[in-house]
mmCIF file of C-alpha atoms in Angstrom:
data_model
loop_
_atom_site.group_PDB
_atom_site.id
_atom_site.type_symbol
_atom_site.label_atom_id
_atom_site.label_comp_id
_atom_site.label_asym_id
_atom_site.label_seq_id
_atom_site.Cartn_x
_atom_site.Cartn_y
_atom_site.Cartn_z
ATOM 1 C CA UNK A 18 127.503 105.899 87.588
ATOM 2 C CA UNK A 19 127.969 107.284 84.093
ATOM 3 C CA UNK A 20 131.711 106.825 84.385
ATOM 4 C CA UNK A 21 131.270 103.145 85.203
ATOM 5 C CA UNK A 22 128.677 102.698 82.453
ATOM 6 C CA UNK A 23 131.066 104.264 79.927
ATOM 7 C CA UNK A 24 133.885 101.931 80.949
ATOM 8 C CA UNK A 25 131.506 98.955 80.689
ATOM 9 C CA UNK A 26 130.676 99.825 77.096
ATOM 10 C CA UNK A 27 133.121 97.466 75.334
ATOM 11 C CA UNK A 28 133.261 99.868 72.382
ATOM 12 C CA UNK A 29 134.760 102.592 74.594
ATOM 13 C CA UNK A 30 136.251 101.335 77.880
ATOM 14 C CA UNK A 31 138.817 103.821 79.212
ATOM 15 C CA UNK A 32 139.742 104.643 75.626
ATOM 16 C CA UNK A 33 136.779 107.017 75.432
ATOM 17 C CA UNK A 34 138.485 109.309 77.912
ATOM 18 C CA UNK A 35 141.918 108.837 76.347
ATOM 19 C CA UNK A 36 140.662 109.467 72.792
ATOM 20 C CA UNK A 37 138.904 112.648 73.895
ATOM 21 C CA UNK A 38 142.022 113.906 75.688
ATOM 22 C CA UNK A 39 140.697 113.836 79.244
ATOM 23 C CA UNK A 40 143.266 114.456 81.966
ATOM 24 C CA UNK A 41 145.201 111.419 83.173
ATOM 25 C CA UNK A 42 144.036 112.149 86.709
ATOM 26 C CA UNK A 43 140.406 111.630 85.632
ATOM 27 C CA UNK A 44 141.284 108.459 83.714
ATOM 28 C CA UNK A 45 142.919 107.089 86.881
ATOM 29 C CA UNK A 46 139.853 108.183 88.856
ATOM 30 C CA UNK A 47 137.553 106.394 86.379
ATOM 31 C CA UNK A 48 139.552 103.169 86.659
ATOM 32 C CA UNK A 49 139.676 103.400 90.466
ATOM 33 C CA UNK A 50 135.921 104.030 90.564
ATOM 34 C CA UNK A 51 135.256 100.868 88.563
ATOM 35 C CA UNK A 52 137.735 98.824 90.614
ATOM 36 C CA UNK A 53 136.294 100.038 93.928
ATOM 37 C CA UNK A 54 132.713 99.287 92.898
ATOM 38 C CA UNK A 55 133.791 95.854 91.636
ATOM 39 C CA UNK A 56 135.834 94.963 94.721
ATOM 40 C CA UNK A 57 133.171 96.194 97.148
ATOM 41 C CA UNK A 58 130.106 94.649 95.526
ATOM 42 C CA UNK A 59 130.893 92.110 92.804
ATOM 43 C CA UNK A 60 134.307 90.490 93.274
ATOM 44 C CA UNK A 61 134.266 86.838 94.305
ATOM 45 C CA UNK A 62 134.876 86.274 97.986
ATOM 46 C CA UNK A 63 137.913 84.164 98.780
ATOM 47 C CA UNK A 64 138.449 82.444 102.083
ATOM 48 C CA UNK A 65 141.970 83.060 103.291
ATOM 49 C CA UNK A 66 143.170 81.679 106.583
ATOM 50 C CA UNK A 67 145.799 83.764 108.308
ATOM 51 C CA UNK A 68 147.847 82.346 111.136
ATOM 52 C CA UNK A 69 150.259 84.918 112.549
ATOM 53 C CA UNK A 70 151.796 82.477 115.055
ATOM 54 C CA UNK A 71 153.687 80.437 112.476
ATOM 55 C CA UNK A 72 155.407 83.132 110.393
ATOM 56 C CA UNK A 73 158.705 81.220 110.314
ATOM 57 C CA UNK A 74 156.957 77.981 109.342
ATOM 58 C CA UNK A 75 154.995 79.789 106.630
ATOM 59 C CA UNK A 76 158.148 81.347 105.191
ATOM 60 C CA UNK A 77 159.839 77.935 105.144
ATOM 61 C CA UNK A 78 156.855 76.235 103.479
ATOM 62 C CA UNK A 79 156.502 79.096 101.004
ATOM 63 C CA UNK A 80 160.156 78.678 100.094
ATOM 64 C CA UNK A 81 159.864 74.905 99.633
ATOM 65 C CA UNK A 82 156.528 74.790 97.822
ATOM 66 C CA UNK A 83 156.637 78.221 96.234
ATOM 67 C CA UNK A 84 154.185 80.929 97.131
ATOM 68 C CA UNK A 85 150.659 80.320 95.993
ATOM 69 C CA UNK A 86 149.953 82.222 92.824
ATOM 70 C CA UNK A 87 146.774 84.215 92.607
ATOM 71 C CA UNK A 88 145.202 82.169 89.832
ATOM 72 C CA UNK A 89 142.173 84.324 89.581
ATOM 73 C CA UNK A 90 143.190 87.629 88.067
ATOM 74 C CA UNK A 91 141.019 90.650 88.533
ATOM 75 C CA UNK A 92 138.244 90.548 85.925
ATOM 76 C CA UNK A 93 138.359 94.332 85.543
ATOM 77 C CA UNK A 94 142.046 94.274 84.591
ATOM 78 C CA UNK A 95 141.471 91.415 82.145
ATOM 79 C CA UNK A 96 138.527 93.226 80.556
ATOM 80 C CA UNK A 97 140.432 96.480 80.158
ATOM 81 C CA UNK A 98 143.347 94.668 78.461
ATOM 82 C CA UNK A 99 141.164 93.161 75.734
ATOM 83 C CA UNK A 100 140.676 95.057 72.467
ATOM 84 C CA UNK A 101 137.626 97.267 72.117
ATOM 85 C CA UNK A 102 134.521 95.872 70.451
ATOM 86 C CA UNK A 103 133.414 96.993 67.009
ATOM 87 C CA UNK A 104 131.505 100.273 67.088
ATOM 88 C CA UNK A 105 128.374 98.559 65.710
ATOM 89 C CA UNK A 106 128.433 95.869 68.408
ATOM 90 C CA UNK A 107 125.350 95.542 70.613
ATOM 91 C CA UNK A 108 126.697 96.245 74.107
ATOM 92 C CA UNK A 109 124.364 93.931 76.037
ATOM 93 C CA UNK A 110 124.883 91.151 73.486
ATOM 94 C CA UNK A 111 128.650 91.541 73.905
ATOM 95 C CA UNK A 112 128.313 91.060 77.668
ATOM 96 C CA UNK A 113 126.046 88.056 77.178
ATOM 97 C CA UNK A 114 128.594 86.449 74.833
ATOM 98 C CA UNK A 115 131.502 87.184 77.203
ATOM 99 C CA UNK A 116 129.748 86.279 80.447
ATOM 100 C CA UNK A 117 131.749 83.052 80.765
ATOM 101 C CA UNK A 118 135.022 84.954 80.642
ATOM 102 C CA UNK A 119 133.880 87.730 83.009
ATOM 103 C CA UNK A 120 131.121 86.194 85.174
ATOM 104 C CA UNK A 121 131.164 88.724 88.029
ATOM 105 C CA UNK A 122 131.903 91.687 85.814
ATOM 106 C CA UNK A 123 128.994 90.767 83.507
ATOM 107 C CA UNK A 124 126.593 91.022 86.442
ATOM 108 C CA UNK A 125 128.028 94.418 87.339
ATOM 109 C CA UNK A 126 127.844 95.579 83.719
ATOM 110 C CA UNK A 127 124.173 94.608 83.459
ATOM 111 C CA UNK A 128 123.435 96.546 86.639
ATOM 112 C CA UNK A 129 125.153 99.715 85.441
ATOM 113 C CA UNK A 130 124.151 99.547 81.781
ATOM 114 C CA UNK A 131 120.481 99.189 82.753
ATOM 115 C CA UNK A 132 120.474 102.733 84.132
ATOM 116 C CA UNK A 133 118.619 105.117 81.845
ATOM 117 C CA UNK A 134 120.943 107.733 80.393
ATOM 118 C CA UNK A 135 118.369 110.524 80.672
ATOM 119 C CA UNK A 136 115.410 111.383 82.839
ATOM 120 C CA UNK A 137 113.132 112.019 79.846
ATOM 121 C CA UNK A 138 110.952 108.900 80.331
ATOM 122 C CA UNK A 139 110.378 109.762 83.989
ATOM 123 C CA UNK A 140 109.579 113.384 83.174
ATOM 124 C CA UNK A 141 107.177 112.285 80.438
ATOM 125 C CA UNK A 142 105.297 110.031 82.864
ATOM 126 C CA UNK A 143 105.251 112.743 85.534
ATOM 127 C CA UNK A 144 103.874 115.274 83.043
ATOM 128 C CA UNK A 145 101.258 112.732 81.980
ATOM 129 C CA UNK A 146 99.967 112.778 85.535
ATOM 130 C CA UNK A 147 98.657 116.314 85.044
ATOM 131 C CA UNK A 148 96.463 115.028 82.200
ATOM 132 C CA UNK A 149 95.074 112.305 84.449
ATOM 133 C CA UNK A 150 94.495 114.285 87.638
ATOM 134 C CA UNK A 151 92.236 117.223 86.854
ATOM 135 C CA UNK A 152 89.850 119.307 88.949
ATOM 136 C CA UNK A 153 87.077 116.845 88.130
ATOM 137 C CA UNK A 154 89.233 113.804 88.972
ATOM 138 C CA UNK A 155 91.053 114.986 92.075
ATOM 139 C CA UNK A 156 89.643 112.252 94.338
ATOM 140 C CA UNK A 157 91.157 109.229 92.561
ATOM 141 C CA UNK A 158 92.836 106.698 94.831
ATOM 142 C CA UNK A 159 96.598 106.249 94.627
ATOM 143 C CA UNK A 160 96.290 102.719 93.239
ATOM 144 C CA UNK A 161 93.913 103.896 90.512
ATOM 145 C CA UNK A 162 96.287 106.693 89.472
ATOM 146 C CA UNK A 163 99.233 104.292 89.460
ATOM 147 C CA UNK A 164 97.317 101.730 87.381
ATOM 148 C CA UNK A 165 96.165 104.351 84.851
ATOM 149 C CA UNK A 166 99.668 105.790 84.468
ATOM 150 C CA UNK A 167 101.197 102.329 84.039
ATOM 151 C CA UNK A 168 98.624 101.368 81.422
ATOM 152 C CA UNK A 169 99.223 104.613 79.557
ATOM 153 C CA UNK A 170 103.012 104.107 79.519
ATOM 154 C CA UNK A 171 102.694 100.463 78.422
ATOM 155 C CA UNK A 172 100.326 101.278 75.549
ATOM 156 C CA UNK A 173 102.115 104.421 74.393
#
């Protein structure tokens, strides 16, 4: 997940790995990871009809009319070809401004960039539970504990 999130930071892309002299095999792996996640979960679905019975007819028609060009290039490839964003650029704002150009990729970027980089907030909340549940308060209902912990995190 962190690999994909790094690539979706328009200030870094794959250049982060290249600039820090990572092995080419990992850079290829990072790109393949992003492409696989995109193709499996976010790429637009195209309806293609395949008719194996008329191969000769298809070849003839392809020759006369020219093969259909894939007008929709892969959004990942297009994104990776664009220059990196300024280092002071707000990452989520960049994706919002470029959502028209990369509609499916923007959805994927929001999903991956929303992941917290550390577990500190979760650990802080978990540790706060020991302050709430003491020997004198060991019979609180689950909903009450949940509500108290949520209120504490919202007001902190």
